[in-house]
PDB file of C-alpha atoms in Angstrom:
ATOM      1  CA  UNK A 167      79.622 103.684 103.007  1.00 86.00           C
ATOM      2  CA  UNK A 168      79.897 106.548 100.939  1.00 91.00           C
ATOM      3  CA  UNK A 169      79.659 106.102  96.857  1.00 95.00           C
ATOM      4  CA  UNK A 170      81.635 108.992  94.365  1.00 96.00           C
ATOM      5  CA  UNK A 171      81.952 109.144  90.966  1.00 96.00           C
ATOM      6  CA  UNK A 172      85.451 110.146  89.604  1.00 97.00           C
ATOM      7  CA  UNK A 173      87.895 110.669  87.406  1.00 97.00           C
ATOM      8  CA  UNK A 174      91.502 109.593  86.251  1.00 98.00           C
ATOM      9  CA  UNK A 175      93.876 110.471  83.485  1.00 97.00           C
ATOM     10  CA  UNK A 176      96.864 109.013  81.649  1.00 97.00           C
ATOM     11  CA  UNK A 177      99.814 110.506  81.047  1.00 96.00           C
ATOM     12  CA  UNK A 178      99.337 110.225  77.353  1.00 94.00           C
ATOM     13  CA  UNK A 179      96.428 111.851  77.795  1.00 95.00           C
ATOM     14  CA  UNK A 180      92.901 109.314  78.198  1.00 96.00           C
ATOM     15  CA  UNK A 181      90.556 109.857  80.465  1.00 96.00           C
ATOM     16  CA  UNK A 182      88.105 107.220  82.380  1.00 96.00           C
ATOM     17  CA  UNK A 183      85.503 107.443  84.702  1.00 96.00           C
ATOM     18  CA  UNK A 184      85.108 104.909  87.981  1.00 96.00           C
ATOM     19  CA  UNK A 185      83.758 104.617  91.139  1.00 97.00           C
ATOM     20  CA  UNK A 186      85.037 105.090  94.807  1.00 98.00           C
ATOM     21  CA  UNK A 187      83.332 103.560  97.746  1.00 98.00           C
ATOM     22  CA  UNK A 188      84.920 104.529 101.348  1.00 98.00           C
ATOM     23  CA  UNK A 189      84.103 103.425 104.765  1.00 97.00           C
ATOM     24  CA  UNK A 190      82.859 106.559 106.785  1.00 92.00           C
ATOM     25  CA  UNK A 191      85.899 106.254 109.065  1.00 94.00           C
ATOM     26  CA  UNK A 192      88.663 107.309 106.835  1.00 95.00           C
ATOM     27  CA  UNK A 193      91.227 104.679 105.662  1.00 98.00           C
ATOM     28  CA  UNK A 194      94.529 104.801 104.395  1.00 98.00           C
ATOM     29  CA  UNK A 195      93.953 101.675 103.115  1.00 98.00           C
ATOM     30  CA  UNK A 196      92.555 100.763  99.358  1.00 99.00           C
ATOM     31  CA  UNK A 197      91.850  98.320  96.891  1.00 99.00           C
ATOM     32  CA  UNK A 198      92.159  98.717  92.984  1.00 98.00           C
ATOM     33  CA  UNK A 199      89.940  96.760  91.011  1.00 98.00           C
ATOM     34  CA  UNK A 200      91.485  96.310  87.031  1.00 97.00           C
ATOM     35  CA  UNK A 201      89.148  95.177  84.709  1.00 96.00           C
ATOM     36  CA  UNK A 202      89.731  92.385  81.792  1.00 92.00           C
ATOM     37  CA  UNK A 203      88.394  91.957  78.327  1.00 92.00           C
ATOM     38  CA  UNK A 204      86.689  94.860  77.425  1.00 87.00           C
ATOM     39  CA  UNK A 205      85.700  95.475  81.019  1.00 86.00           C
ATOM     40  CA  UNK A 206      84.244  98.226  82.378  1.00 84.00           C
ATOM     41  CA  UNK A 207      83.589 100.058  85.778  1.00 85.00           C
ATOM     42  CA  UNK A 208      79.890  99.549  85.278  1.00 78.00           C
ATOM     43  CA  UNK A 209      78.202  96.245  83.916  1.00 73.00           C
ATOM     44  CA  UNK A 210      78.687  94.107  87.394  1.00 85.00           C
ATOM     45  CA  UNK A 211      77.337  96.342  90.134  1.00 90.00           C
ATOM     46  CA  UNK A 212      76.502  92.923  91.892  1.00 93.00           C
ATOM     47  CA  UNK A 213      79.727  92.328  92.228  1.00 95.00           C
ATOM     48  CA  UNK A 214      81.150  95.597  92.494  1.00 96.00           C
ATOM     49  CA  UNK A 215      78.646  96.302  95.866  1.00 96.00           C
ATOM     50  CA  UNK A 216      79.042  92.554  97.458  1.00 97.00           C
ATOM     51  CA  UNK A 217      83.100  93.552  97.284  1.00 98.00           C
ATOM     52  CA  UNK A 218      83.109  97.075  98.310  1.00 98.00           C
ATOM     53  CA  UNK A 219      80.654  96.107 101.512  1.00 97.00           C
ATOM     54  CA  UNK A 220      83.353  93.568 102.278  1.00 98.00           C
ATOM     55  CA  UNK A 221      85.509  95.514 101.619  1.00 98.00           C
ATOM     56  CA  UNK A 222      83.909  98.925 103.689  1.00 98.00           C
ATOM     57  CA  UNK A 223      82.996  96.357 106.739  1.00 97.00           C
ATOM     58  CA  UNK A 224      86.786  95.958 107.122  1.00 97.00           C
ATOM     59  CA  UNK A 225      87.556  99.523 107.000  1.00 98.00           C
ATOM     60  CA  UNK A 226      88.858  99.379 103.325  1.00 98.00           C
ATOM     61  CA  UNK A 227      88.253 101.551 100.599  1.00 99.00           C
ATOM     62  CA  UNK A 228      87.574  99.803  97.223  1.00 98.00           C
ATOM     63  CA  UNK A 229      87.675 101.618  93.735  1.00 98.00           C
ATOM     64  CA  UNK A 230      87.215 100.221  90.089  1.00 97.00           C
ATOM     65  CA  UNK A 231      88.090 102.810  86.683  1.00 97.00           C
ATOM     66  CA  UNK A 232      87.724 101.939  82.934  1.00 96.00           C
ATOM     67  CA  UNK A 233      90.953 101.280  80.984  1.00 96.00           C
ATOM     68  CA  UNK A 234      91.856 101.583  77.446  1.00 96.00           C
ATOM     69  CA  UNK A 235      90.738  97.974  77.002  1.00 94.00           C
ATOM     70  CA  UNK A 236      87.018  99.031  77.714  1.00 95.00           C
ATOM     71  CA  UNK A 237      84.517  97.335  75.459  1.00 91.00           C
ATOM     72  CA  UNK A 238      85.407  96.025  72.357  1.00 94.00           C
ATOM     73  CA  UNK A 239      85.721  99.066  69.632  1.00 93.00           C
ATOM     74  CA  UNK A 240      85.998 102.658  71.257  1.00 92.00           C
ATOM     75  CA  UNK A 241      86.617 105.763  70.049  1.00 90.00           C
ATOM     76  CA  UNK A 242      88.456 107.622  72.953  1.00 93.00           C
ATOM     77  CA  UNK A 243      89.433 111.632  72.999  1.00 92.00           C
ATOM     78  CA  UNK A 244      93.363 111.868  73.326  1.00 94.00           C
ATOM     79  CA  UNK A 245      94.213 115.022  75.368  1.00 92.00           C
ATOM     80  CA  UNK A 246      98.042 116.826  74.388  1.00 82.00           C
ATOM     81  CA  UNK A 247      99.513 120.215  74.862  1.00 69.00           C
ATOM     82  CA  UNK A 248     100.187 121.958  71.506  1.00 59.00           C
ATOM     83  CA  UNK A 249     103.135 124.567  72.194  1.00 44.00           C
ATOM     84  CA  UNK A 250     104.049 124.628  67.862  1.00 50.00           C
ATOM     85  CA  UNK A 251     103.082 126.828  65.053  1.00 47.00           C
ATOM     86  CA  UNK A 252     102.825 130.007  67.227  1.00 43.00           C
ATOM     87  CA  UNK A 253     100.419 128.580  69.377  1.00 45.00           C
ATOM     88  CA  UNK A 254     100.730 129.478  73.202  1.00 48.00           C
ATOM     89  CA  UNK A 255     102.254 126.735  75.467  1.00 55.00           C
ATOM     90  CA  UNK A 256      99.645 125.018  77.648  1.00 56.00           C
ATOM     91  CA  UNK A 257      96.668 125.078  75.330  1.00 54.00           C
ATOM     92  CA  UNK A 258      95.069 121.761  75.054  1.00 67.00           C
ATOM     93  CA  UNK A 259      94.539 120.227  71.989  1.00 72.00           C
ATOM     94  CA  UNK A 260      92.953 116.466  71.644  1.00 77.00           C
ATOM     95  CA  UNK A 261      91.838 113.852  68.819  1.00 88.00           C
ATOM     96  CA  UNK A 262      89.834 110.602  68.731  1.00 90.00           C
ATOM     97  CA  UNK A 263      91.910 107.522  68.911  1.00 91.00           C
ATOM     98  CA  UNK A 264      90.271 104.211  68.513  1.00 91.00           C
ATOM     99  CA  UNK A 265      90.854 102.039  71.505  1.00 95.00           C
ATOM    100  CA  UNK A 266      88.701  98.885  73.388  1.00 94.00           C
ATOM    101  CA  UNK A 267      89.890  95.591  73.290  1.00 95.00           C
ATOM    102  CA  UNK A 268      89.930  94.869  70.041  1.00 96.00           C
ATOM    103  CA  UNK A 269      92.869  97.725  69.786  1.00 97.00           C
ATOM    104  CA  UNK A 270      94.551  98.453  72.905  1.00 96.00           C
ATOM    105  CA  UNK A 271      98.120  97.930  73.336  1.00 97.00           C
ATOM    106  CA  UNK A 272      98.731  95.709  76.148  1.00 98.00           C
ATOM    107  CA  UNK A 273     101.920  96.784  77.266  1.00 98.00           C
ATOM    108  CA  UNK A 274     100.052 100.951  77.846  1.00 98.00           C
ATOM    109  CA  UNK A 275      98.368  98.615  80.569  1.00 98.00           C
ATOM    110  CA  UNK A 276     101.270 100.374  83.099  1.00 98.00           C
ATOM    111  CA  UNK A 277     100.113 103.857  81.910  1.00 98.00           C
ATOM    112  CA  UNK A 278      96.410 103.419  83.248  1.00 98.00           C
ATOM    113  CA  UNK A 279      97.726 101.398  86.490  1.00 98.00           C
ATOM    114  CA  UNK A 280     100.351 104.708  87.100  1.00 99.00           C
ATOM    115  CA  UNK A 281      97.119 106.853  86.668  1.00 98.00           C
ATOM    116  CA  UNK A 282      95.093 104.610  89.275  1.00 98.00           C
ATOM    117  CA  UNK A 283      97.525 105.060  91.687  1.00 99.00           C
ATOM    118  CA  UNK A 284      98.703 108.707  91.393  1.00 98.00           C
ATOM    119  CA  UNK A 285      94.587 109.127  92.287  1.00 98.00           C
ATOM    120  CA  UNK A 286      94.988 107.022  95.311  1.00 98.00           C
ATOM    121  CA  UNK A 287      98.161 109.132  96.355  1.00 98.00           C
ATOM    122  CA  UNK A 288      96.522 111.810  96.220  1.00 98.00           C
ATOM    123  CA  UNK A 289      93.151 110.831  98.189  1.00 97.00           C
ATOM    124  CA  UNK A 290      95.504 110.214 100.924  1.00 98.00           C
ATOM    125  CA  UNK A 291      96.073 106.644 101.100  1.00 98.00           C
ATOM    126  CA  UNK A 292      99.550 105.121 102.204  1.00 98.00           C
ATOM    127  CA  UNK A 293      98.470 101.254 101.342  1.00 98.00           C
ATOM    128  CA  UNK A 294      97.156 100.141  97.785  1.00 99.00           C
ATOM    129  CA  UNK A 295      96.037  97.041  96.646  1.00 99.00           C
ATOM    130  CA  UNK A 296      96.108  96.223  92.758  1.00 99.00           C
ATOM    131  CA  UNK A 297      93.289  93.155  92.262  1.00 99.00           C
ATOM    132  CA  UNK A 298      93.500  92.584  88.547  1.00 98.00           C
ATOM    133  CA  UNK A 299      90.479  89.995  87.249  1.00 98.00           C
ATOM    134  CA  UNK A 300      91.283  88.106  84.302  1.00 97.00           C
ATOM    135  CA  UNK A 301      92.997  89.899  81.496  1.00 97.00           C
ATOM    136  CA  UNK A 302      93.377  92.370  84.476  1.00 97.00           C
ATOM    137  CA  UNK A 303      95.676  89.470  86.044  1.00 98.00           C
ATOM    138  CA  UNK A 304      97.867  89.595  82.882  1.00 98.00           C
ATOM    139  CA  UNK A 305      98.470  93.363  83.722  1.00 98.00           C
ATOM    140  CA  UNK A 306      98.925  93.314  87.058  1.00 99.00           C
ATOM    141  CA  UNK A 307     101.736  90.770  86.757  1.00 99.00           C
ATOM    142  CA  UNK A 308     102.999  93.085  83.700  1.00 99.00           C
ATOM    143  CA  UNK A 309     103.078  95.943  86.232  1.00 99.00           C
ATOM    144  CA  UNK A 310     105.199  93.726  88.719  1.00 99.00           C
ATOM    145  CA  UNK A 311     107.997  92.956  85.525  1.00 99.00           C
ATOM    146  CA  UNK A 312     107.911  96.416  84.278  1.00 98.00           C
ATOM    147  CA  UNK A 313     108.123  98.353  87.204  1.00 98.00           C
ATOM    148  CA  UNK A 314     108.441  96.151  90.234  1.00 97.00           C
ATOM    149  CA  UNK A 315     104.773  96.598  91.338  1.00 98.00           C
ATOM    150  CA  UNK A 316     105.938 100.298  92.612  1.00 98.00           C
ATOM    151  CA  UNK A 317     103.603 101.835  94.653  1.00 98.00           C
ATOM    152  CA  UNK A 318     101.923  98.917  95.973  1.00 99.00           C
ATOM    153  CA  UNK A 319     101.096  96.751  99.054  1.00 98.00           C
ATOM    154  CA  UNK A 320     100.670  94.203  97.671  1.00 99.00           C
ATOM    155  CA  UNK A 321      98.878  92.392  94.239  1.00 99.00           C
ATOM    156  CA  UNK A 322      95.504  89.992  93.564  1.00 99.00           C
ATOM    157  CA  UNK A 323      95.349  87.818  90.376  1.00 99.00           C
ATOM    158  CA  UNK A 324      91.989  86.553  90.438  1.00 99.00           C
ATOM    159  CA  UNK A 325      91.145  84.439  87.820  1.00 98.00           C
ATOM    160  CA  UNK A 326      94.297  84.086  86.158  1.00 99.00           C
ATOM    161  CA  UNK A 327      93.894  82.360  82.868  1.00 98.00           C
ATOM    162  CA  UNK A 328      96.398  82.035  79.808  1.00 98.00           C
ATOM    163  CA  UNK A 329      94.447  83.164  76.795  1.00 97.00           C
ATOM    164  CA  UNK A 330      96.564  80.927  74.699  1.00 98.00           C
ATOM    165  CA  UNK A 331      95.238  77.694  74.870  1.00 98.00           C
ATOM    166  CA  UNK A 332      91.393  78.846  75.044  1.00 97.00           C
ATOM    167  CA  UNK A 333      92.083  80.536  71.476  1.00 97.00           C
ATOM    168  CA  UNK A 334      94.280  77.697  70.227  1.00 97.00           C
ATOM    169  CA  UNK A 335      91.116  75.564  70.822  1.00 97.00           C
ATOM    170  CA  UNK A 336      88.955  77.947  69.980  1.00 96.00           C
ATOM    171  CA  UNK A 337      90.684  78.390  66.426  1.00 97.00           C
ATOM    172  CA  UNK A 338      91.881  74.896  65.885  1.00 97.00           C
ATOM    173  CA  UNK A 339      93.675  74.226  62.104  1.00 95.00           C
ATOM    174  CA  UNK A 340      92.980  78.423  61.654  1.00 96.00           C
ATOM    175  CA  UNK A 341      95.394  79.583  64.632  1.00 98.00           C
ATOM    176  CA  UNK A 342      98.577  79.244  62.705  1.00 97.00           C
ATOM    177  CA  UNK A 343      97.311  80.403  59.380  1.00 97.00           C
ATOM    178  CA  UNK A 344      95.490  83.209  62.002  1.00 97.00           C
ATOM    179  CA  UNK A 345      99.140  84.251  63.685  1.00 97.00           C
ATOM    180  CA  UNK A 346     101.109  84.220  60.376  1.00 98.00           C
ATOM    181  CA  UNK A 347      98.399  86.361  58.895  1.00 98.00           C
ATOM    182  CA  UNK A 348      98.729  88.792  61.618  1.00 98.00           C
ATOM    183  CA  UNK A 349     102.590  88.597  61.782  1.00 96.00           C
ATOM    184  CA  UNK A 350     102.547  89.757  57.621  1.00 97.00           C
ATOM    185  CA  UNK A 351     100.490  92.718  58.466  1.00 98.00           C
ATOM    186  CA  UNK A 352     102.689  94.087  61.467  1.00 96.00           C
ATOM    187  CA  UNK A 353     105.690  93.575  59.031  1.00 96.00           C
ATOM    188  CA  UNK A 354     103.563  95.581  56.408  1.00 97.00           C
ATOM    189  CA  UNK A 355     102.621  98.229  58.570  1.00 97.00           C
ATOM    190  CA  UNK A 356      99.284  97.001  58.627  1.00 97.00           C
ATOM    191  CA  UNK A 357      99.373  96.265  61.952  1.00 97.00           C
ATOM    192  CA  UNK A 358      96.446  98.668  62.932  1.00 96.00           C
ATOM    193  CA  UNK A 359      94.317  97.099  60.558  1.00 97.00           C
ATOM    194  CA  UNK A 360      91.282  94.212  61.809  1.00 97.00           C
ATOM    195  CA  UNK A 361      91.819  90.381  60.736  1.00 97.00           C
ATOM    196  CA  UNK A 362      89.060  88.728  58.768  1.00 96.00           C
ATOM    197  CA  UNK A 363      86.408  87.801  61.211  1.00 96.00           C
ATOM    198  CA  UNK A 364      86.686  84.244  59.923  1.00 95.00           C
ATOM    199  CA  UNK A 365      90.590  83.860  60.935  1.00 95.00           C
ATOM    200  CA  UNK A 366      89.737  85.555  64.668  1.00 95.00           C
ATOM    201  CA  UNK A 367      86.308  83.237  65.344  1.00 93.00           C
ATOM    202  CA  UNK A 368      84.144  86.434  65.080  1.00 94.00           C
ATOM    203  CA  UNK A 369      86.526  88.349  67.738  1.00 94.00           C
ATOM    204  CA  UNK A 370      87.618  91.701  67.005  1.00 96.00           C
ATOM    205  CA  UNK A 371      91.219  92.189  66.870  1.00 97.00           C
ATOM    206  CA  UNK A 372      94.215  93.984  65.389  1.00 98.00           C
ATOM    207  CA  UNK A 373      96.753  92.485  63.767  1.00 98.00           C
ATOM    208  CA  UNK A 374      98.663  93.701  66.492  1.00 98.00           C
ATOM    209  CA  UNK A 375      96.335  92.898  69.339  1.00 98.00           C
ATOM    210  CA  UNK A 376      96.044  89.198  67.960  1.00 98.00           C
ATOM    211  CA  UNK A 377      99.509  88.919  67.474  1.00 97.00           C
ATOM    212  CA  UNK A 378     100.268  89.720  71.106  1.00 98.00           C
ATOM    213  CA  UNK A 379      97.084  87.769  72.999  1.00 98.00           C
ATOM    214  CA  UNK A 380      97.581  84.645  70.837  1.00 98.00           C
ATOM    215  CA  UNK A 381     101.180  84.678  70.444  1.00 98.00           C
ATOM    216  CA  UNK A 382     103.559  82.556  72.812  1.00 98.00           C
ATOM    217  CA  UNK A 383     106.096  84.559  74.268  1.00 97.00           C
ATOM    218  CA  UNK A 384     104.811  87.874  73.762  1.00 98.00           C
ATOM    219  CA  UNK A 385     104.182  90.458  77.167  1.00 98.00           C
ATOM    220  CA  UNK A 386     101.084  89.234  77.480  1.00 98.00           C
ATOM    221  CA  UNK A 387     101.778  85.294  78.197  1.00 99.00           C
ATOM    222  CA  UNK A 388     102.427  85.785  81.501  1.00 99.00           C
ATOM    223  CA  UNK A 389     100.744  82.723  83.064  1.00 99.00           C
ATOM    224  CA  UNK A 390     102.315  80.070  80.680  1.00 99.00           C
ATOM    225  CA  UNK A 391     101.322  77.189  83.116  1.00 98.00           C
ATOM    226  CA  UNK A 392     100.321  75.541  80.015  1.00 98.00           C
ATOM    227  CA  UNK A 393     104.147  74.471  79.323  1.00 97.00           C
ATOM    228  CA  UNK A 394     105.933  73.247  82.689  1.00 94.00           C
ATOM    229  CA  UNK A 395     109.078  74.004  81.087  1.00 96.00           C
ATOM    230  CA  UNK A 396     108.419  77.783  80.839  1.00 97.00           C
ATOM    231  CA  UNK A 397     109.161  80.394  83.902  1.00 98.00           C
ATOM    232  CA  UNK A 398     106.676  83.266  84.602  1.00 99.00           C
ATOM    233  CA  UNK A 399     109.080  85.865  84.487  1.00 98.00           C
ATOM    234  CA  UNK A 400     107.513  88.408  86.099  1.00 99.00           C
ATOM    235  CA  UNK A 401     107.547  86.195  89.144  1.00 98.00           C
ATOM    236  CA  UNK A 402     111.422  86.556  89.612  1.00 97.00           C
ATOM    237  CA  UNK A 403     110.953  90.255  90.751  1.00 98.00           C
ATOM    238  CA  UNK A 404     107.956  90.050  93.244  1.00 98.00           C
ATOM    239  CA  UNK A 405     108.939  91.552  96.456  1.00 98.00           C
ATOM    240  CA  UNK A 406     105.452  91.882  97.449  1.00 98.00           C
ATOM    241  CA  UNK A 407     102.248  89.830  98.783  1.00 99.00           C
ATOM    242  CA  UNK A 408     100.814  87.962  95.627  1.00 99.00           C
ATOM    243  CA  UNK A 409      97.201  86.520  96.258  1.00 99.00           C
ATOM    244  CA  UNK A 410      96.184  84.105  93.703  1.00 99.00           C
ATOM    245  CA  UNK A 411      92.653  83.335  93.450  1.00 99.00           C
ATOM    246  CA  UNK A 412      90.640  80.525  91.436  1.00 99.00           C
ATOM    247  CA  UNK A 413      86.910  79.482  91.188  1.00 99.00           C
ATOM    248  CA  UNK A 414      86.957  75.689  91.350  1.00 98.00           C
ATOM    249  CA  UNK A 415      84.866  75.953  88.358  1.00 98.00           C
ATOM    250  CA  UNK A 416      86.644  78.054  86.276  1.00 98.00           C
ATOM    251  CA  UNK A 417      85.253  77.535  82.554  1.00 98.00           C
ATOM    252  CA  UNK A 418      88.492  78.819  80.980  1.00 98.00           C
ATOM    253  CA  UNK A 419      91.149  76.411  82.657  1.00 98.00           C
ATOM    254  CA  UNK A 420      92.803  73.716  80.442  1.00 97.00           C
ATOM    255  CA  UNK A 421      93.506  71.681  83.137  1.00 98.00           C
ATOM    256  CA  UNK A 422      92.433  70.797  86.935  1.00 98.00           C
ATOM    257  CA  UNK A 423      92.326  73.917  88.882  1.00 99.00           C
ATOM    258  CA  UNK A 424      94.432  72.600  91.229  1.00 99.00           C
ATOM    259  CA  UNK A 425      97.099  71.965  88.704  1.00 98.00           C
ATOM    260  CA  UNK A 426      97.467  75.648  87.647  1.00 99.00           C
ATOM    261  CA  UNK A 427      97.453  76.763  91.668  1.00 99.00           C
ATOM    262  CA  UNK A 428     100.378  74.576  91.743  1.00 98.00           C
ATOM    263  CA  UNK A 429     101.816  76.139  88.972  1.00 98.00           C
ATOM    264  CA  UNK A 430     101.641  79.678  90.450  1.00 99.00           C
ATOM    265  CA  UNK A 431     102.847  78.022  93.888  1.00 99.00           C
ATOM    266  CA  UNK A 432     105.997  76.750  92.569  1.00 98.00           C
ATOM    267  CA  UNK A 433     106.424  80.285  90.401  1.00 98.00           C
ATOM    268  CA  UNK A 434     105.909  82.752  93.165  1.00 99.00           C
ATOM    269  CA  UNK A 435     108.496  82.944  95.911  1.00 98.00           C
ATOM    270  CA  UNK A 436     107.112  81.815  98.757  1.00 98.00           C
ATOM    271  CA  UNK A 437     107.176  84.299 101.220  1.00 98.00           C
ATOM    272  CA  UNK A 438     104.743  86.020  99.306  1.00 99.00           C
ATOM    273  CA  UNK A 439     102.635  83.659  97.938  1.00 99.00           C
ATOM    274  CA  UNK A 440      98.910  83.091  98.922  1.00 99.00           C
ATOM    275  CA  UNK A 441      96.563  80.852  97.279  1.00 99.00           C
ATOM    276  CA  UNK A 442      93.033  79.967  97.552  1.00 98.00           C
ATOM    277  CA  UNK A 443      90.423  78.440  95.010  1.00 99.00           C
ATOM    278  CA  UNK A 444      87.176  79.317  95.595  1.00 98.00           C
ATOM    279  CA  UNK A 445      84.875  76.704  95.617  1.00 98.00           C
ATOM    280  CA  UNK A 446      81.505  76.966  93.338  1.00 98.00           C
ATOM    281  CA  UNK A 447      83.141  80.162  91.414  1.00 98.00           C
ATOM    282  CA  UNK A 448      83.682  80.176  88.005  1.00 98.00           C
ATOM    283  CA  UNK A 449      85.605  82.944  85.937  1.00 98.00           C
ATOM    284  CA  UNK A 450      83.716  85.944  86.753  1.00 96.00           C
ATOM    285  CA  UNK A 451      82.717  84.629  90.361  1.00 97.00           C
ATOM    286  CA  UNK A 452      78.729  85.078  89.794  1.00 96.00           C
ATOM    287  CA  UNK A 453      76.666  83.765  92.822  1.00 96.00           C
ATOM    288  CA  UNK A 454      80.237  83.880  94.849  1.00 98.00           C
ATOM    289  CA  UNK A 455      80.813  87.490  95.097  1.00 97.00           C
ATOM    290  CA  UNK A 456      80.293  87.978  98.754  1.00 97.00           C
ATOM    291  CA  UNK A 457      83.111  85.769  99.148  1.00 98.00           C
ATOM    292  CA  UNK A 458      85.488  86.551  96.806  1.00 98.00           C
ATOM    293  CA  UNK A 459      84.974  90.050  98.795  1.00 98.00           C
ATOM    294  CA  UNK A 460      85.650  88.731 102.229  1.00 98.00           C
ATOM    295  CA  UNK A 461      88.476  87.027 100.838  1.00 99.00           C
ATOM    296  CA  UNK A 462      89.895  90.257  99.800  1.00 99.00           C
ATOM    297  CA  UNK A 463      89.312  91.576 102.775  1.00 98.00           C
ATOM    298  CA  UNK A 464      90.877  89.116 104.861  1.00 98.00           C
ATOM    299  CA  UNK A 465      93.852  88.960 102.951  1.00 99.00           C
ATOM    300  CA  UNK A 466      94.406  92.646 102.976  1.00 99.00           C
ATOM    301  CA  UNK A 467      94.017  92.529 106.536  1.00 98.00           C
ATOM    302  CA  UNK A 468      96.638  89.501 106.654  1.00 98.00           C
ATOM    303  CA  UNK A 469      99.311  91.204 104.828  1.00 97.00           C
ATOM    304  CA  UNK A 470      98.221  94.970 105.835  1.00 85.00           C
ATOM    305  CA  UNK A 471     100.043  95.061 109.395  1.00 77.00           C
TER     306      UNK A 471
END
């Protein structure tokens, strides 16, 4: 299997490094790995290899980037054209933006998934798989409401947690004071600004980046199994495979694993649906990543024909 570094960029001009593995046979045939919480391309190279040798052994190419959510505080170099003030068209200008998790705008999620898959295109391959891991789930299903999972073959949501009622727990008697806090300083254009570390639990975050992870309702709630009353409502426009996978031991879950499959059962049309949960996995699937890669792999291959 062959291993190259590489390179993507946004259209509003960011830049992030991954990593592309690919079978020697070529393949028109791919899977996108999207990060979560301030993940990177780098820190699990356990489970990056165990998936792309799945992956490769199927005849499958498998490729992971950074996003604008990488780490928690990150300064990142914005790229423009300046074509003003006399100066010629087409010259690049940039400044440093601060991005990472504890800043990013969740809904620019689409703009680094568009980027992913305008490098596929242009690699050469026809069929492209989207497996977003936690937070990365959240996108992924963001990308299916927003813009009808275009371009894809189909979707993973692996480890698909709601954020909400870890952080409601998490906070206890401070989440409310916590989200009307937050809610003042978007009002007051303070938006940008970080909440006291004593309101967040010691997190990092925006007003704005707390108001939409914590917030019911917001883009980002789009697993709110948590309420059986609610309707994921990105799941109304699927027209596409959906694989939903859970580690039986899933730290973050609220509630029986098996209760929040059935959630995302009953959600999902289902012609597309597939679900599986994992036993001995937990959130990030350490000591399970050989098969959470076969199990890529053989639902690729299931779907892929």
């Amino acid at each position: 299997m062959l291993c190259e570094l590489n390179q993507i960029k946004t259209k509003d001009g960011l830049r992030f490094e991954g990593l592309v593995f690919a079978p020697k046979r070529k393949t028109k045939t791919v899977a996108l790995w999207l990060s979560g919480l301030t993940g990177r391309f780098s820190p699990s190279p356990k489970r990056i290899h165990a998936i792309a040798q799945a992956l490769g052994r199927k005849g499958i190419s498998f490729a992971i980037f950074d996003h604008r959510g990488l780490g928690n505080i990150n300064s990142l170099n914005v790229e423009s054209k300046k074509s003003k003030g006399g100066i010629k068209r087409g010259i690049k200008k940039s400044k440093y933006k601060y991005f990472g998790t504890s800043f990013e705008k969740f809904e620019q999620s689409v703009l680094d998934i568009e980027a992913m898959l305008r490098f596929c295109r242009k690699r050469g391959y026809k069929k492209i798989f989207l497996f977003g891991h936690s937070t990365g789930a959240n996108k992924s299903a963001y990308y299916i409401l927003e813009k009808g999972g275009h371009g894809l073959a189909g979707i993973g949501l692996l480890g698909p947690m709601s954020d909400i009622p870890g952080i409601k727990k998490d906070l206890g008697r401070k989440y409310k004071k916590a989200l009307e806090t937050a809610g003042k300083m978007v009002k007051r254009d303070k938006g940008e600004e970080l909440l006291p570390l004593k309101m967040t639990g010691g997190q990092f975050y925006t007003a704005v980046r707390f108001w939409s992870i914590a917030r019911e309702r917001m883009n980002e709630d789009t697993f709110p199994y948590y309420d059986p009353k609610r309707k994921f409502r990105w799941a109304k426009k699927v027209r596409l495979p959906v694989l939903v996978l859970i580690g039986n031991k899933e730290q973050h879950a609220d509630r029986p694993v098996p209760e929040i499959m059935e959630a995302f059962r009953k959600q999902i049309p289902e012609k597309y649906f597939s679900g599986k949960i994992l036993k001995g996995a937990n959130h990030s699937f350490k000591n399970r990543e050989k098969e959470l890669g076969r199990e890529m792999a053989n639902w690729i291959l299931s779907v892929n024909r």
